Coordinates of C-alpha atoms in Angstrom, one line a residue:
Chain A
X189 CA -6.4 -20.3 7.5
X190 CA -6.9 -19.9 3.7
X191 CA -3.9 -18.3 2.0
X192 CA -2.1 -18.6 -1.3
X193 CA 1.0 -20.1 0.2
X194 CA 2.7 -23.5 -0.2
X195 CA 4.4 -23.9 3.2
X196 CA 4.4 -21.2 6.0
X197 CA 8.2 -21.6 6.3
X198 CA 8.8 -20.9 2.6
X199 CA 6.5 -17.8 2.5
X200 CA 9.2 -15.1 2.5
X201 CA 11.6 -16.9 0.3
X202 CA 9.1 -17.8 -2.4
X203 CA 7.6 -14.4 -2.4
X204 CA 11.0 -12.8 -2.9
X205 CA 11.9 -15.3 -5.6
X206 CA 8.7 -14.3 -7.5
X207 CA 9.6 -10.6 -7.0
X208 CA 13.1 -11.1 -8.5
X209 CA 11.6 -13.0 -11.5
X210 CA 9.0 -10.3 -12.0
X211 CA 11.3 -7.2 -11.8
X212 CA 14.7 -8.5 -13.0
X213 CA 15.6 -5.1 -14.6
X214 CA 15.0 -3.2 -11.3
X215 CA 16.2 -5.4 -8.5
X216 CA 18.0 -8.5 -7.5
X217 CA 17.5 -10.8 -4.5
X218 CA 20.3 -12.3 -2.4
X219 CA 19.5 -15.3 -0.3
X220 CA 21.4 -16.3 2.8
X221 CA 21.5 -13.7 4.1
X222 CA 18.4 -12.3 2.6
X223 CA 18.2 -8.9 1.1
X224 CA 16.8 -7.2 -2.0
X225 CA 19.0 -4.6 -3.9
X226 CA 18.8 -2.5 -6.9
X227 CA 20.0 -4.1 -10.0
X228 CA 22.7 -1.5 -10.8
X229 CA 24.1 -1.2 -7.2
X230 CA 26.4 0.0 -6.0
X231 CA 26.0 3.5 -7.5
X232 CA 29.4 5.1 -7.2
X233 CA 29.5 8.3 -5.2
X234 CA 25.9 8.1 -4.1
X235 CA 24.7 7.7 -0.5
X236 CA 23.0 4.3 -0.3
X237 CA 19.7 4.1 1.5
X238 CA 18.7 0.8 3.2
X239 CA 15.6 0.0 5.1
X240 CA 14.2 -3.2 6.4
X241 CA 11.8 -4.8 8.8
X242 CA 9.5 -7.8 9.1
X243 CA 7.8 -9.2 6.0
X244 CA 4.1 -8.9 5.7
X245 CA 4.0 -5.2 5.1
X246 CA 4.4 -5.4 1.3
X247 CA 5.1 -3.5 -0.8
X248 CA 7.2 -1.9 2.0
X249 CA 10.2 -2.3 1.9
X250 CA 11.3 -4.4 -1.1
X251 CA 8.8 -2.9 -3.4
X252 CA 10.6 0.5 -3.0
X253 CA 14.0 -0.7 -4.1
X254 CA 15.1 0.9 -7.3
X255 CA 16.0 4.2 -8.9
X256 CA 15.3 7.2 -6.7
X257 CA 14.3 5.4 -3.6
X258 CA 16.0 2.4 -1.7
X259 CA 19.2 0.8 -2.7
X260 CA 18.4 -2.2 -0.6
X261 CA 15.8 -3.7 1.7
X262 CA 16.2 -6.4 4.3
X263 CA 13.1 -8.5 4.9
X264 CA 12.8 -10.4 8.1
X265 CA 10.4 -13.3 8.8
X266 CA 6.7 -12.2 8.9
X267 CA 6.4 -9.3 11.5
X268 CA 9.9 -10.1 12.8
X269 CA 12.8 -7.7 12.3
X270 CA 15.6 -8.9 10.0
X271 CA 19.0 -9.8 11.5
X272 CA 22.2 -7.8 11.6
X273 CA 24.0 -10.0 9.2
X274 CA 21.4 -9.3 6.6
X275 CA 21.8 -5.5 7.1
X276 CA 25.6 -5.7 7.0
X277 CA 25.6 -7.8 3.9
X278 CA 23.2 -5.3 2.2
X279 CA 25.4 -2.4 3.2
X280 CA 28.5 -4.1 1.7
X281 CA 26.6 -4.8 -1.5
X282 CA 25.2 -1.3 -2.1
X283 CA 27.8 1.1 -0.6
X284 CA 29.0 3.2 -3.4
X285 CA 31.7 4.8 -1.3
X286 CA 29.6 7.7 0.0
X287 CA 28.2 5.7 3.0
X288 CA 24.9 4.2 4.0
X289 CA 21.8 5.4 5.7
X290 CA 19.7 2.9 7.6
X291 CA 16.1 4.0 7.9
X292 CA 14.7 2.2 10.9
X293 CA 11.2 2.0 12.2
X294 CA 10.9 2.4 16.0
X295 CA 10.1 -1.2 17.1
X296 CA 12.4 -2.8 19.7
X297 CA 13.5 -5.6 17.4
X298 CA 14.3 -3.4 14.5
X299 CA 16.1 -0.8 16.7
X300 CA 18.3 -3.5 18.4
X301 CA 19.2 -5.4 15.2
X302 CA 20.0 -2.2 13.3
X303 CA 22.1 -0.9 16.2
X304 CA 24.1 -4.1 16.1
X305 CA 24.4 -3.8 12.3
X306 CA 25.7 -0.3 12.6
X307 CA 28.4 -1.4 15.0
X308 CA 29.4 -4.3 12.8
X309 CA 29.5 -2.0 9.7
X310 CA 31.7 0.4 11.5
X311 CA 34.1 -2.4 12.4
X312 CA 34.4 -3.1 8.7
X313 CA 35.0 0.5 7.9
X314 CA 31.7 1.1 6.2
X315 CA 30.3 4.5 7.0
X316 CA 26.8 4.1 8.3
X317 CA 24.3 6.3 10.0
X318 CA 20.8 5.4 11.2
X319 CA 17.7 7.5 11.6
X320 CA 14.6 6.3 13.5
X321 CA 11.1 6.9 12.2
X322 CA 8.6 7.3 15.1
X323 CA 5.5 9.0 13.7
X324 CA 2.5 7.1 15.2
X325 CA 0.5 9.6 17.3
X326 CA -1.6 6.7 18.8
X327 CA 1.3 6.2 21.3
X328 CA 1.1 9.1 23.7
X329 CA 4.4 8.9 25.5
X330 CA 7.8 7.3 25.4
X331 CA 8.4 7.1 29.2
X332 CA 6.2 4.1 29.7
X333 CA 6.4 2.6 26.2
X334 CA 8.9 1.8 23.5
X335 CA 7.9 5.2 22.1
X336 CA 6.0 6.0 19.0
X337 CA 6.0 3.4 16.3
X338 CA 7.3 4.0 12.8
X339 CA 4.5 3.7 10.4
X340 CA 3.3 5.7 7.3
X341 CA 6.0 8.4 7.3
X342 CA 8.5 5.6 6.6
X343 CA 7.3 5.4 3.0
X344 CA 7.5 9.1 2.5
X345 CA 10.9 9.3 4.1
X346 CA 12.2 6.6 1.9
X347 CA 11.0 8.4 -1.3
X348 CA 12.2 11.8 -0.3
X349 CA 15.6 10.7 1.1
X350 CA 16.1 8.4 -1.9
X351 CA 15.7 11.4 -4.1
X352 CA 18.0 13.5 -1.9
X353 CA 20.7 10.8 -2.2
X354 CA 20.2 10.6 -6.0
X355 CA 20.5 14.4 -6.0
X356 CA 24.0 14.3 -4.5
X357 CA 23.4 15.1 -0.8
X358 CA 26.1 13.7 1.4
X359 CA 25.6 11.2 4.2
X360 CA 25.1 13.6 7.1
X361 CA 22.8 15.8 4.9
X362 CA 20.7 12.8 3.9
X363 CA 20.5 11.7 7.6
X364 CA 19.5 15.3 8.7
X365 CA 16.9 15.5 6.0
X366 CA 15.5 12.1 7.0
X367 CA 15.2 13.3 10.6
X368 CA 13.4 16.4 9.4
X369 CA 10.9 14.4 7.4
X370 CA 10.2 12.2 10.4
X371 CA 9.7 15.2 12.7
X372 CA 7.2 16.7 10.2
X373 CA 5.2 13.5 9.6
X374 CA 2.4 12.0 11.8
X375 CA 0.2 9.0 11.4
X376 CA -2.7 7.2 13.0
X377 CA -4.2 3.9 12.0
X378 CA -7.2 1.7 12.6
X379 CA -8.3 -1.9 12.0
X380 CA -11.6 -3.6 11.2
X381 CA -10.2 -7.1 11.3
X382 CA -7.1 -9.0 12.4
X383 CA -4.6 -10.6 10.0
X384 CA -3.3 -14.1 10.1
X385 CA 0.4 -14.7 10.4
X386 CA 1.2 -17.8 8.2
X387 CA 3.4 -19.6 10.8
X388 CA 0.7 -19.2 13.5
X389 CA -2.2 -20.0 11.3
X390 CA -4.9 -18.3 13.2
X391 CA -5.9 -14.6 13.6
X392 CA -3.6 -12.6 16.0
X393 CA -6.5 -11.0 17.7
X394 CA -10.3 -11.1 17.5
X395 CA -12.6 -8.2 16.8
X396 CA -16.4 -8.5 17.0
X397 CA -18.5 -7.8 13.9
X398 CA -19.5 -4.4 15.3
X399 CA -16.0 -3.5 16.8
X400 CA -12.9 -1.7 15.6
X401 CA -9.5 -1.0 17.0
X402 CA -8.4 2.6 16.9
X403 CA -4.7 3.5 17.1
X404 CA -3.2 0.3 15.8
X405 CA 0.4 -0.2 14.6
X406 CA 1.2 -2.1 11.5
X407 CA 0.9 -5.5 13.2
X408 CA -2.5 -4.8 14.6
X409 CA -1.1 -4.0 18.0
X410 CA -3.4 -1.6 19.8
X411 CA -2.6 2.0 20.7
X412 CA -5.7 3.7 22.1
X413 CA -8.9 1.8 22.3
X414 CA -11.4 -0.7 21.0
X415 CA -14.7 0.9 20.2
X416 CA -18.0 0.1 18.4
X417 CA -17.9 0.5 14.6
X418 CA -18.6 4.0 13.3
X419 CA -19.1 5.5 9.8
X420 CA -16.1 6.1 7.5
X421 CA -16.6 9.8 8.0
X422 CA -16.5 9.5 11.7
X423 CA -13.5 7.2 11.6
X424 CA -11.6 9.6 9.3
X425 CA -12.4 12.4 11.6
X426 CA -11.0 10.5 14.6
X427 CA -7.8 9.6 12.8
X428 CA -7.3 13.1 11.2
X429 CA -8.0 15.1 14.3
X430 CA -5.7 12.9 16.4
X431 CA -2.9 13.9 14.0
X432 CA -3.8 17.5 13.5
X433 CA -4.4 18.2 17.3
X434 CA -1.3 16.3 18.4
X435 CA 0.9 18.4 20.7
X436 CA 4.7 18.7 20.3
X437 CA 6.2 15.3 21.1
X438 CA 9.6 15.0 22.6
X439 CA 11.7 11.8 22.9
X440 CA 15.3 10.7 23.3
X441 CA 16.7 8.6 20.6
X442 CA 20.0 6.9 20.3
X443 CA 22.0 7.8 17.3
X444 CA 25.6 7.0 16.1
X445 CA 27.9 10.0 16.6
X446 CA 30.6 10.0 13.9
X447 CA 32.9 12.3 15.7
X448 CA 32.8 10.5 19.0
X449 CA 32.5 7.0 17.4
X450 CA 29.8 6.0 19.8
X451 CA 26.1 6.0 20.5
X452 CA 24.7 9.3 21.9
X453 CA 21.3 10.2 23.2
X454 CA 19.7 12.9 21.1
X455 CA 16.6 14.8 22.2
X456 CA 14.1 15.5 19.4
X457 CA 10.9 17.4 19.5
X458 CA 8.4 17.9 16.6
X459 CA 6.1 20.9 16.2
X460 CA 2.4 20.9 15.8
X461 CA 0.4 21.5 12.7
X462 CA -0.8 25.1 12.1
X463 CA -3.4 26.7 9.9
X464 CA -1.6 27.6 6.6
X465 CA 0.7 24.6 6.6
X466 CA 1.1 22.7 3.3
X467 CA 0.8 19.0 3.7
X468 CA 1.3 15.8 1.8
X469 CA -1.8 13.6 2.6
X470 CA -1.2 9.8 2.6
X471 CA -4.2 7.4 3.0
X472 CA -2.8 3.9 3.3
X473 CA -4.7 0.6 3.2
X474 CA -3.7 -2.2 5.6
X475 CA -3.9 -4.8 2.8
X476 CA -7.5 -6.0 3.0
X477 CA -9.4 -2.8 2.2
X478 CA -10.3 -1.9 -1.4
X479 CA -9.0 1.3 -3.0
X480 CA -12.5 2.5 -3.4
X481 CA -12.9 2.6 0.4
X482 CA -9.6 4.4 0.8
X483 CA -10.9 7.1 -1.6
X484 CA -14.0 7.5 0.7
X485 CA -11.5 8.2 3.5
X486 CA -9.5 10.6 1.3
X487 CA -12.7 12.5 0.4
X488 CA -13.5 13.2 4.1
X489 CA -9.8 13.9 4.9
X490 CA -9.6 16.6 2.2
X491 CA -12.7 18.2 3.7
X492 CA -11.2 18.1 7.2
X493 CA -7.9 19.5 6.1
X494 CA -9.6 22.4 4.3
X495 CA -11.7 23.3 7.4
X496 CA -8.5 23.2 9.5
X497 CA -6.6 25.5 7.1
X498 CA -4.2 22.8 5.9
X499 CA -3.4 22.9 2.2
X500 CA -3.0 19.4 0.7
X501 CA -0.4 20.0 -2.0
X502 CA 0.4 16.3 -2.8
X503 CA -1.3 13.0 -2.0
X504 CA -0.7 9.3 -2.0
X505 CA -3.6 6.8 -1.8
X506 CA -3.2 3.0 -1.8
X507 CA -1.7 0.0 0.0
X508 CA 1.9 0.8 0.7
X509 CA 2.6 -0.3 4.3
X510 CA 0.3 -3.1 5.0
X511 CA -0.4 -5.8 7.6
X512 CA -1.0 -8.9 5.5
X513 CA -4.7 -9.1 4.7
X514 CA -5.9 -6.9 7.6
X515 CA -8.8 -4.6 6.9
X516 CA -8.3 -1.0 7.9
X517 CA -6.4 2.1 7.0
X518 CA -4.0 4.7 8.3
X519 CA -3.6 8.4 7.6
X520 CA -0.3 10.2 7.5
X521 CA 0.1 13.9 7.2
X522 CA 3.5 15.3 6.3
X523 CA 4.2 19.0 6.7
X524 CA 6.2 19.8 3.6
X525 CA 8.6 22.6 2.5
X526 CA 9.8 23.5 -1.0
X527 CA 12.8 21.2 -0.7
X528 CA 10.7 18.2 0.3
X529 CA 8.2 18.9 -2.4
X530 CA 10.9 19.1 -5.1
X531 CA 12.4 15.8 -4.0
X532 CA 9.0 14.1 -3.7
X533 CA 8.3 15.1 -7.3
X534 CA 11.5 13.7 -8.8
X535 CA 11.2 10.5 -10.9
X536 CA 11.1 7.2 -9.0
X537 CA 11.2 3.8 -10.6
X538 CA 10.6 0.9 -8.2
X539 CA 8.2 -2.1 -8.4
X540 CA 5.6 -0.4 -6.4
X541 CA 6.1 3.4 -6.7
X542 CA 6.8 4.8 -10.1
X543 CA 6.5 8.3 -11.7
Chain B
X838 CA 29.8 -28.2 35.4
X839 CA 31.8 -29.6 32.5
X840 CA 31.5 -28.8 28.9
X841 CA 29.5 -32.0 28.1
X842 CA 27.0 -30.7 30.5
X843 CA 27.0 -27.2 28.9
X844 CA 26.3 -28.9 25.5
X845 CA 23.6 -31.0 27.2
X846 CA 22.0 -27.9 28.7
X847 CA 21.8 -26.2 25.3
X848 CA 20.3 -29.3 23.8
X849 CA 17.8 -29.6 26.6
X850 CA 16.9 -25.9 26.2
X851 CA 16.4 -26.4 22.4
X852 CA 14.1 -29.3 23.1
X853 CA 12.2 -27.4 25.8
X854 CA 11.7 -24.5 23.3
X855 CA 10.4 -26.9 20.7
X856 CA 8.0 -28.5 23.1
X857 CA 6.7 -25.1 24.3
X858 CA 6.8 -23.4 20.9
X859 CA 3.1 -23.0 20.7
X860 CA 2.7 -22.0 24.3
X861 CA 5.3 -19.2 23.9
X862 CA 3.6 -18.1 20.7
X863 CA 0.2 -18.0 22.4
X864 CA 1.6 -15.9 25.3
X865 CA 3.1 -13.6 22.7
X866 CA -0.2 -13.4 20.7
X867 CA -1.9 -12.0 23.8
X868 CA 0.5 -9.0 24.3
X869 CA 2.9 -9.0 21.3
X870 CA 2.9 -10.2 17.8
X871 CA 2.7 -14.0 18.1
X872 CA 6.2 -15.0 17.0
X873 CA 8.3 -15.6 20.1
X874 CA 7.9 -19.4 20.1
X875 CA 8.4 -19.7 16.4
X876 CA 11.5 -17.4 16.4
X877 CA 13.2 -19.0 19.4
X878 CA 12.5 -22.5 17.9
X879 CA 14.1 -21.4 14.6
X880 CA 17.2 -20.2 16.4
X881 CA 17.6 -23.1 18.8
X882 CA 17.0 -25.7 16.1
X883 CA 20.0 -24.2 14.3
X884 CA 22.0 -24.0 17.6
X885 CA 21.2 -27.7 18.3
X886 CA 22.4 -28.7 14.8
X887 CA 25.7 -26.9 15.3
X888 CA 26.6 -28.1 18.8
X889 CA 28.4 -31.3 17.7
X890 CA 30.8 -29.2 15.6
X891 CA 32.0 -27.3 18.6
X892 CA 31.8 -30.1 21.2
X893 CA 35.6 -30.3 21.5
X894 CA 36.0 -26.5 22.0
X895 CA 36.2 -24.7 25.3
X896 CA 32.9 -23.4 26.9
X897 CA 33.5 -19.9 25.9
X898 CA 33.7 -20.8 22.2
X899 CA 30.6 -23.0 22.5
X900 CA 28.6 -20.1 24.0
X901 CA 30.0 -17.7 21.4
X902 CA 28.8 -20.0 18.6
X903 CA 25.3 -20.1 20.2
X904 CA 25.3 -16.3 20.3
X905 CA 26.3 -15.8 16.7
X906 CA 23.8 -18.4 15.6
X907 CA 21.0 -16.7 17.5
X908 CA 21.9 -13.3 16.3
X909 CA 21.8 -14.4 12.6
X910 CA 18.7 -16.6 12.7
X911 CA 16.2 -15.3 15.2
X912 CA 15.5 -11.6 14.4
X913 CA 12.9 -9.6 16.3
X914 CA 13.8 -8.6 19.8
X915 CA 14.7 -12.0 21.1
X916 CA 17.5 -12.4 18.6
X917 CA 19.7 -9.5 19.8
X918 CA 18.7 -10.1 23.5
X919 CA 19.4 -13.8 23.7
X920 CA 22.4 -13.3 21.3
X921 CA 23.8 -10.6 23.5
X922 CA 23.2 -12.8 26.6
X923 CA 25.2 -15.7 25.2
X924 CA 27.9 -13.4 23.8
X925 CA 28.5 -11.7 27.2
X926 CA 28.2 -15.1 28.9
X927 CA 31.0 -16.4 26.6
X928 CA 33.4 -13.6 27.4
X929 CA 32.8 -14.1 31.2
X930 CA 34.2 -17.7 31.0
X931 CA 37.0 -17.3 28.5
X932 CA 39.2 -20.4 28.0
X933 CA 37.2 -22.4 30.6
X934 CA 36.8 -26.2 30.1
X935 CA 34.8 -26.5 33.3
X936 CA 32.6 -24.1 35.3
X937 CA 32.7 -23.9 39.1
X938 CA 29.6 -22.4 40.8
X939 CA 31.3 -19.0 40.9
X940 CA 32.0 -19.2 37.1
X941 CA 28.3 -19.9 36.4
X942 CA 27.4 -16.9 38.5
X943 CA 29.8 -14.8 36.5
X944 CA 28.3 -16.2 33.3
X945 CA 24.8 -15.2 34.3
X946 CA 25.8 -11.8 35.7
X947 CA 27.6 -10.9 32.4
X948 CA 24.6 -12.2 30.4
X949 CA 22.2 -10.1 32.4
X950 CA 24.4 -7.0 32.0
X951 CA 24.4 -7.5 28.3
X952 CA 20.6 -7.8 28.1
X953 CA 20.1 -4.7 30.2
X954 CA 22.4 -2.7 28.0
X955 CA 21.0 -3.9 24.7
X956 CA 17.3 -3.7 25.7
X957 CA 17.5 -0.7 28.0
X958 CA 14.8 -2.2 30.2
X959 CA 14.5 -2.0 33.9
X960 CA 13.2 -4.3 36.7
X961 CA 9.4 -4.3 36.5
X962 CA 9.1 -3.5 32.8
X963 CA 7.7 -6.9 32.1
X964 CA 10.6 -8.4 30.2
X965 CA 13.1 -11.3 30.6
X966 CA 15.1 -9.0 33.0
X967 CA 12.3 -9.6 35.6
X968 CA 13.5 -13.2 35.7
X969 CA 17.2 -12.8 35.1
X970 CA 17.8 -10.1 37.8
X971 CA 16.2 -12.0 40.8
X972 CA 17.9 -15.1 39.5
X973 CA 21.4 -13.5 39.7
X974 CA 20.6 -12.2 43.2
X975 CA 19.5 -15.6 44.3
X976 CA 22.5 -17.3 42.8
X977 CA 24.8 -14.7 44.5
X978 CA 23.2 -15.5 47.9
X979 CA 23.7 -19.3 47.4
X980 CA 27.3 -18.7 46.5
X981 CA 27.7 -16.5 49.6
X982 CA 26.2 -19.4 51.7
X983 CA 28.6 -21.9 50.1
X984 CA 25.8 -24.0 48.6
X985 CA 26.8 -26.5 45.9
X986 CA 25.9 -26.0 42.2
X987 CA 22.8 -28.3 42.3
X988 CA 21.4 -26.8 45.5
X989 CA 22.0 -23.3 44.0
X990 CA 20.2 -24.1 40.7
X991 CA 17.3 -25.7 42.5
X992 CA 16.7 -22.5 44.5
X993 CA 17.3 -20.4 41.3
X994 CA 14.6 -22.2 39.4
X995 CA 12.1 -21.7 42.2
X996 CA 13.0 -18.0 42.2
X997 CA 12.7 -17.9 38.3
X998 CA 9.3 -19.6 38.3
X999 CA 8.0 -17.2 40.9
X1000 CA 9.5 -14.2 39.0
X1001 CA 8.0 -15.4 35.8
X1002 CA 4.6 -15.6 37.3
X1003 CA 5.0 -12.1 38.8
X1004 CA 5.2 -10.7 35.3
X1005 CA 1.5 -11.5 34.9
X1006 CA 0.6 -8.5 37.1
X1007 CA 3.1 -6.1 35.5
X1008 CA 2.3 -3.3 33.1
X1009 CA 4.6 -3.7 30.0
X1010 CA 6.9 -0.8 29.3
X1011 CA 9.1 -2.3 26.6
X1012 CA 8.5 -3.9 23.2
X1013 CA 5.2 -4.2 21.5
X1014 CA 3.4 -5.2 24.7
X1015 CA 4.0 -1.7 25.9
X1016 CA 1.4 -0.4 23.4
X1017 CA -1.3 -2.3 25.2
X1018 CA -1.0 -0.2 28.4
X1019 CA -3.2 -1.5 31.1
X1020 CA -4.4 -4.3 28.8
X1021 CA -0.9 -5.9 29.1
X1022 CA -1.7 -6.6 32.8
X1023 CA -3.0 -10.2 33.4
X1024 CA -0.7 -11.8 30.8
X1025 CA 2.6 -13.7 31.5
X1026 CA 5.5 -12.2 29.6
X1027 CA 6.8 -14.6 26.8
X1028 CA 10.4 -13.5 27.2
X1029 CA 10.4 -14.1 30.9
X1030 CA 8.9 -17.5 30.2
X1031 CA 11.6 -18.6 27.8
X1032 CA 14.2 -17.3 30.3
X1033 CA 12.6 -19.5 32.9
X1034 CA 12.8 -22.5 30.5
X1035 CA 16.5 -21.8 29.9
X1036 CA 17.2 -22.1 33.7
X1037 CA 14.9 -25.1 34.1
X1038 CA 16.8 -26.9 31.4
X1039 CA 20.1 -26.1 33.1
X1040 CA 18.8 -27.6 36.3
X1041 CA 17.5 -30.7 34.5
X1042 CA 21.0 -31.1 33.1
X1043 CA 22.7 -31.0 36.5
X1044 CA 20.1 -33.3 38.0
X1045 CA 20.9 -36.0 35.5

């Protein structure tokens, strides 16, 4: 393993300390428990947005803390969800009196820890709701699996909901909106190589020189199949068509019900893409793929969308939700409406997303 | 089982996890994300360092301390699952300074129920429940047959080992392993393995 790290155990802490030093006007870092929060938090009267997950996906989530996006991010160890005390401490720090929305990716560890954090926050009279992101079409069903993973749409939901909160939406409105973004976003990823988790020191999985893994999540875990390497155009077609041809997907998610003060099962279904839809196209690198290659993917994606009658009205291309140094990419398409577009366009000032 | 033995059990378990850290991580690398051994070791190292400060407390308090430590240091799926196991276990033995065989049964039953509720997994999903559930059944049978605590745990560990090995043939339906589909078959579940180690360390404590 060759990496720019001192000790595997100090990886997360030293990276966050560097981040705090580099962006002191935007964010602060609290250690023990660990969380990153916007420098001017709490913002009185504004719904606070908190996300979190394992480290190793930078810039997600800490890179999105700042004005118009996240109020706090809770980083766990590499690829390991953070703990409930981190999430609770972050909520206490950034709650401006209008409540807190936890944006949670659908991974078993993240889901369980955020559920515990929600229960703890409620005991301390902090108003908290949580919304799951589960947009990965590589996972076909939720009956025999943990359900679809939360991947690329997470970044888009964090930006759009961050803008909604800044715009004065109240907590249930922000939560509903987040759910709507999730139901309109779909993603699919692929890997050319594995990554190496620092504490383990060797690659998590091995891929031959002429092999690739299609349908990965953000830790390289497989979704569909391992196949022989194809051209970028063919890969882009596989990813894009998996998203565009995906059928309505139904799942049951557990959400906190404020009136009943308990968890309830909610059935959610998303609709398919249709010719004429306006979309935000997001080409994401997994950390080890150059931007030039991501633009080759985008070039083909734009051509496919045009053929399918999908109008790309906004785009985002770059490394935003990564898997350490893994080579590969993911594509996310988000069906947008006027409200989402307006909020996507509002100014954002974070370490890694700024306009 | 007195509380010195409970403390000894937890120390043995922490040592067992440390010894098997790389083995658990290898099992997890095959079907998960290669952190089970590392995460459990981080949690139980912290647990081991705190045991002396609660050694004079009742068993319920000791187990609750274990739970809170695991919840705040492990993360991932094993943090809430093991944390909930010990939290429920602690409430099943409130105020006890000593555990009769029936008390240990109640402890394991309550822990199992907590894990089932938190993780929403069922028998056969290739998780720690595939060890815990047959273990509780076996324990119940031993209690019904008036076996002593040592005989009971000897039988329980045999059942646990067998159940752990049976996860090799299972198709994972929970956690990250579930995304592998058929490819998860042929690999032993890391959570089931650490659960077996927990019971093995309990037996080792009683045998000494």
